Amino acid sequence: ALAWMQFWACGKSILHQWCEPVCSAVGVAKPPECFSAVMASRSRTITVVFVSLILDLLGFTVILPLLPSLLEYYSKSEDPTLASFVGVVDSFRTYIGAPGAEKFNLVLLGGFLGSLFSLLQFLVSPVIGTVSDVYGRKPILVLSMVGVAVSYLIWALSRNFTVFVIARVLGGVSKGNINLSTAIVTDVTTPEKRSRGMAMIGVAFSLGFIFGPIIGAAFSIAGNNSSFSDPFATFQYPAIFALVLGVLDILFVAFMFEESLPVPERCKIQSSEGSGLSRALKLINPISLFRFDAVNGITTRGSRFECKIIIIINGHTCTYTKDAVAQKFQYCHTTHY
């Protein structure tokens, strides 16, 4: 018991030595306060990500109960893009033997647009993740949110189906903030506590998909009962609400979120075949996915990755490699035993 107490006391002194440069840089006098600041900063980052996801998912899900009626509204106009989409959907309906009523075509068209959105998100997410590994999480996260907010603006102005499709395409291409939120939680949590951070992301999804459609329906009813004679107001009110949430999300992240990936830990831009972009493309290639090319070649020996201990306070970083850790604890062993 005495040996363990000595070892623990030595470990605390070592951590205090590691933390001193960072504490001095940010004006924190005592290492225990430094540890408290580290933990508070990590908890604050997860909270910011959680609130940001709720705002994003509320705006994303307001359209779900409105999509059939919205497509029915667009079907009353002669839009060449809509005619092309309906032709493809009608051919697919005939192929699978679905009933021939027009309402079933609208249902299939809504499913097709949802699949298009998800497909675009699938294609761009690995690329956005790789770019954030190079340039940091915050700038790419804000840029992604700006794209989503612009898509809501285009939706609010979409008097025809072509403009609405452009809004959905832009939204799908910009929808990388979900994956970036997962990466941020990984940045600021230890393996032991990472499941809690991921659970917070799941809770945000649940809240967004529970309350978002309800709010969308409520704003649609408000638009329908408004004094304006424009029938598009039924769909414009929810779009404006989603736009407001998108703008609030951008401002919230811009002012409240602190970068979770410090510069020393970012990937470097490489022109070789093994660059981050080429690895990201393997994540969207179906053949590479089934061959597990993205994880082939990862070994525990001879890897270019190195275990490090990083202490970050308000942007100031101290990094210690595994060799430095071993040297510290070797000193502890020889001094106290």
XYZ file of C-alpha atoms in Angstrom:
337
model
C 0.000 0.000 0.000
C 2.852 2.379 0.822
C 4.488 1.609 -2.525
C 1.259 2.410 -4.383
C 0.893 5.661 -2.460
C 4.457 6.639 -3.375
C 3.846 5.736 -7.013
C 0.630 7.797 -7.093
C 2.364 10.778 -5.493
C 5.136 10.551 -8.079
C 2.613 10.337 -10.913
C 0.854 13.472 -9.683
C 4.137 15.349 -9.503
C 4.980 14.308 -13.069
C 1.612 15.489 -14.372
C 2.078 18.764 -12.511
C 5.447 19.230 -14.257
C 3.806 18.567 -17.619
C 1.032 21.023 -16.919
C 3.187 23.877 -15.580
C 4.130 25.409 -18.994
C 0.505 25.491 -20.097
C -0.695 26.818 -16.741
C 1.875 29.587 -16.851
C 0.968 30.468 -20.416
C -2.691 30.980 -19.604
C -2.222 32.479 -16.148
C -3.443 29.516 -14.078
C -1.315 29.395 -10.974
C -1.900 25.875 -9.663
C -1.810 22.615 -11.625
C -5.042 21.314 -10.016
C -6.793 24.348 -11.453
C -5.208 23.464 -14.777
C -6.699 19.957 -14.624
C -10.093 21.406 -13.753
C -9.835 23.780 -16.714
C -8.999 20.888 -19.053
C -12.016 18.876 -17.944
C -14.308 21.918 -18.026
C -13.147 22.769 -21.548
C -13.860 19.247 -22.781
C -17.300 19.182 -21.160
C -18.092 22.596 -22.623
C -17.099 21.414 -26.112
C -19.450 18.424 -25.905
C -22.253 20.691 -24.694
C -21.691 23.076 -27.608
C -21.769 20.169 -30.067
C -24.972 18.859 -28.466
C -26.803 22.196 -28.707
C -25.534 22.742 -32.251
C -26.836 19.335 -33.347
C -30.265 20.016 -31.840
C -30.525 23.299 -33.763
C -29.368 21.618 -36.955
C -31.657 18.586 -36.694
C -34.714 20.657 -35.800
C -34.186 22.606 -39.009
C -33.482 19.450 -40.992
C -36.632 17.583 -39.929
C -39.247 20.346 -40.312
C -39.731 19.336 -43.956
C -40.571 15.686 -43.257
C -44.352 16.008 -42.731
C -44.624 18.591 -45.529
C -42.882 16.758 -48.351
C -45.943 14.998 -49.896
C -48.012 18.201 -49.899
C -45.046 20.205 -51.178
C -44.569 17.843 -54.126
C -48.286 17.997 -54.837
C -48.009 21.804 -54.934
C -45.139 21.613 -57.423
C -46.992 19.059 -59.567
C -49.611 21.696 -60.434
C -47.008 23.627 -62.434
C -45.444 22.586 -65.732
C -41.824 22.145 -64.700
C -39.513 20.195 -67.050
C -37.355 18.997 -64.163
C -40.405 17.655 -62.352
C -41.579 15.939 -65.543
C -38.194 14.209 -65.872
C -38.224 13.065 -62.249
C -41.808 11.817 -62.527
C -40.896 9.872 -65.664
C -38.075 8.082 -63.865
C -40.254 7.403 -60.846
C -43.110 6.115 -63.028
C -40.758 3.702 -64.789
C -39.516 2.447 -61.435
C -43.108 2.090 -60.161
C -44.039 0.035 -63.215
C -40.951 -2.140 -62.767
C -41.750 -3.018 -59.150
C -45.476 -3.410 -59.832
C -46.713 -0.651 -57.520
C -50.261 0.766 -57.943
C -50.663 3.350 -60.680
C -52.352 6.129 -58.734
C -50.728 9.572 -58.920
C -50.358 9.787 -55.153
C -48.068 6.758 -55.202
C -45.841 8.514 -57.734
C -45.551 11.459 -55.328
C -44.652 9.124 -52.474
C -41.954 7.464 -54.561
C -40.699 10.870 -55.708
C -40.376 11.998 -52.082
C -38.413 8.843 -51.286
C -36.204 9.455 -54.321
C -35.402 13.008 -53.181
C -34.600 11.743 -49.679
C -32.296 9.090 -51.130
C -30.592 11.708 -53.307
C -29.908 13.842 -50.240
C -28.447 10.856 -48.350
C -26.359 9.781 -51.342
C -24.765 13.220 -51.624
C -24.089 13.231 -47.890
C -22.467 9.798 -48.219
C -20.213 11.017 -51.034
C -18.987 14.237 -49.421
C -18.697 13.185 -45.757
C -15.320 11.405 -46.091
C -13.924 14.338 -48.061
C -15.173 16.884 -45.524
C -13.728 14.785 -42.704
C -10.344 14.617 -44.417
C -10.295 18.370 -45.084
C -11.096 19.000 -41.407
C -8.138 16.788 -40.451
C -5.918 19.218 -42.356
C -7.476 22.623 -41.689
C -9.188 22.013 -38.344
C -12.735 21.216 -37.284
C -14.142 24.704 -36.684
C -13.655 26.377 -40.095
C -14.991 23.357 -41.986
C -17.881 22.985 -39.539
C -18.899 26.637 -39.972
C -18.540 26.392 -43.760
C -20.748 23.306 -43.787
C -23.388 25.095 -41.727
C -23.312 28.076 -44.065
C -24.070 25.743 -46.975
C -26.998 24.219 -45.090
C -28.391 27.673 -44.210
C -28.139 28.773 -47.853
C -30.049 25.647 -48.878
C -32.855 26.638 -46.497
C -32.871 30.123 -48.019
C -33.204 28.663 -51.522
C -36.009 26.415 -50.296
C -37.871 29.423 -48.885
C -37.668 31.035 -52.330
C -38.364 27.903 -54.401
C -41.528 28.634 -56.341
C -40.835 25.746 -58.709
C -39.508 22.213 -58.439
C -36.157 22.956 -60.123
C -35.149 25.480 -57.467
C -36.287 23.082 -54.746
C -34.045 20.323 -56.147
C -31.112 22.758 -56.171
C -31.792 23.467 -52.487
C -31.838 19.754 -51.654
C -28.626 19.103 -53.600
C -26.822 21.963 -51.863
C -28.093 20.745 -48.499
C -26.864 17.204 -49.155
C -23.436 18.382 -50.284
C -23.101 20.626 -47.221
C -24.382 18.143 -44.654
C -21.010 17.246 -43.167
C -21.560 18.695 -39.710
C -22.988 15.429 -38.359
C -19.784 13.532 -39.100
C -17.672 16.448 -37.890
C -19.563 16.415 -34.589
C -18.600 12.774 -34.143
C -14.970 13.621 -34.889
C -15.044 16.482 -32.377
C -16.359 14.198 -29.638
C -13.533 11.793 -30.449
C -11.019 14.647 -30.218
C -11.995 15.753 -26.719
C -12.871 12.467 -24.983
C -10.849 9.532 -23.749
C -11.739 6.008 -24.929
C -13.285 5.307 -21.529
C -15.690 8.278 -21.716
C -16.216 8.408 -25.468
C -19.430 6.383 -25.316
C -21.036 9.122 -23.226
C -20.193 11.757 -25.837
C -21.548 9.558 -28.633
C -24.709 8.997 -26.583
C -25.201 12.772 -26.483
C -25.169 12.784 -30.293
C -27.838 10.065 -30.270
C -29.963 12.073 -27.843
C -29.705 15.130 -30.115
C -30.904 13.003 -33.045
C -33.859 11.725 -31.037
C -34.912 15.193 -29.913
C -34.553 16.602 -33.411
C -36.646 13.887 -35.067
C -39.301 14.023 -32.324
C -39.906 17.771 -32.195
C -38.768 18.890 -35.670
C -41.700 17.433 -37.642
C -44.163 18.732 -35.040
C -42.722 22.250 -35.302
C -42.738 22.011 -39.094
C -46.409 21.052 -39.121
C -47.222 23.885 -36.708
C -45.514 26.501 -38.890
C -47.217 25.049 -41.960
C -50.613 25.483 -40.319
C -49.673 29.031 -39.321
C -48.700 29.804 -42.908
C -51.933 28.305 -44.212
C -53.987 30.403 -41.793
C -52.086 33.613 -42.473
C -53.696 36.625 -44.093
C -51.616 36.134 -47.242
C -53.411 34.596 -50.182
C -50.251 32.894 -51.428
C -50.599 29.102 -51.064
C -46.818 28.736 -50.949
C -46.860 30.385 -47.507
C -47.854 26.958 -46.145
C -44.360 25.731 -47.008
C -42.485 29.016 -46.781
C -43.051 29.499 -43.048
C -41.312 26.218 -42.100
C -38.476 27.048 -44.521
C -37.969 30.448 -42.873
C -37.981 28.785 -39.456
C -35.294 26.329 -40.637
C -33.280 29.251 -42.030
C -33.439 31.092 -38.688
C -32.248 27.969 -36.875
C -29.417 27.589 -39.394
C -28.230 31.169 -38.861
C -28.440 30.783 -35.078
C -26.442 27.571 -35.345
C -23.697 29.324 -37.318
C -23.439 32.175 -34.804
C -23.521 29.783 -31.853
C -20.667 27.642 -33.191
C -18.648 30.649 -34.380
C -18.649 32.285 -30.931
C -18.931 29.343 -28.524
C -16.974 26.483 -30.085
C -13.229 26.212 -29.484
C -11.092 24.303 -31.954
C -10.784 20.666 -30.836
C -7.962 19.666 -33.184
C -4.765 21.641 -32.420
C -2.376 22.499 -35.211
C 0.369 20.019 -34.168
C -2.108 17.155 -34.435
C -3.458 18.020 -37.880
C -2.586 16.007 -40.945
C -0.262 17.452 -43.538
C -1.266 17.876 -47.164
C 0.490 15.187 -49.165
C 0.720 14.656 -52.901
C 1.563 10.981 -52.669
C -0.830 8.135 -53.363
C -1.359 7.582 -49.670
C -2.666 11.081 -49.026
C -5.686 11.715 -46.876
C -7.858 12.527 -49.897
C -7.102 9.214 -51.588
C -7.931 7.399 -48.354
C -11.178 9.343 -48.153
C -12.120 8.273 -51.669
C -11.793 4.657 -50.558
C -14.641 5.306 -48.137
C -17.076 6.078 -50.982
C -15.897 3.422 -53.441
C -18.189 0.379 -52.999
C -15.470 -2.034 -54.144
C -12.963 -0.551 -51.700
C -15.541 -0.682 -48.913
C -16.184 -4.388 -49.357
C -12.437 -5.063 -49.637
C -11.803 -3.051 -46.423
C -9.104 -1.041 -48.208
C -9.591 1.892 -45.836
C -8.300 -0.151 -42.881
C -5.830 -2.430 -44.633
C -2.211 -1.901 -43.709
C -2.899 -0.543 -40.231
C -0.501 -2.273 -37.860
C 0.675 -1.766 -34.325
C 4.331 -1.964 -35.335
C 6.065 0.336 -37.751
C 3.112 2.703 -37.877
C 3.673 6.382 -38.535
C 1.285 7.219 -35.724
C 2.763 7.894 -32.318
C 1.071 7.784 -28.949
C 1.090 11.216 -27.331
C -0.257 12.933 -24.259
C -1.629 16.353 -25.094
C -2.622 19.096 -22.668
C -4.603 21.944 -24.246
C -5.737 25.079 -22.436
C -7.222 27.966 -24.441
C -5.260 27.042 -27.524
C -1.900 26.464 -25.770
C -0.639 22.954 -26.323
C 1.965 20.734 -24.648
C 2.645 17.390 -26.334
C 4.554 14.457 -24.820
C 5.519 11.334 -26.740
C 5.488 7.817 -25.339
C 9.294 7.965 -24.978
C 9.001 11.030 -22.763
C 6.335 9.287 -20.707
C 8.533 6.216 -20.297
C 11.483 8.367 -19.270
C 9.399 10.166 -16.657
C 8.113 6.977 -15.097
C 11.551 5.378 -15.245
C 12.735 8.314 -13.148
C 9.813 7.712 -10.814
C 10.745 4.054 -10.473
C 14.424 4.656 -9.725
C 13.771 7.531 -7.319
C 11.074 6.070 -5.091
C 11.738 2.308 -5.167
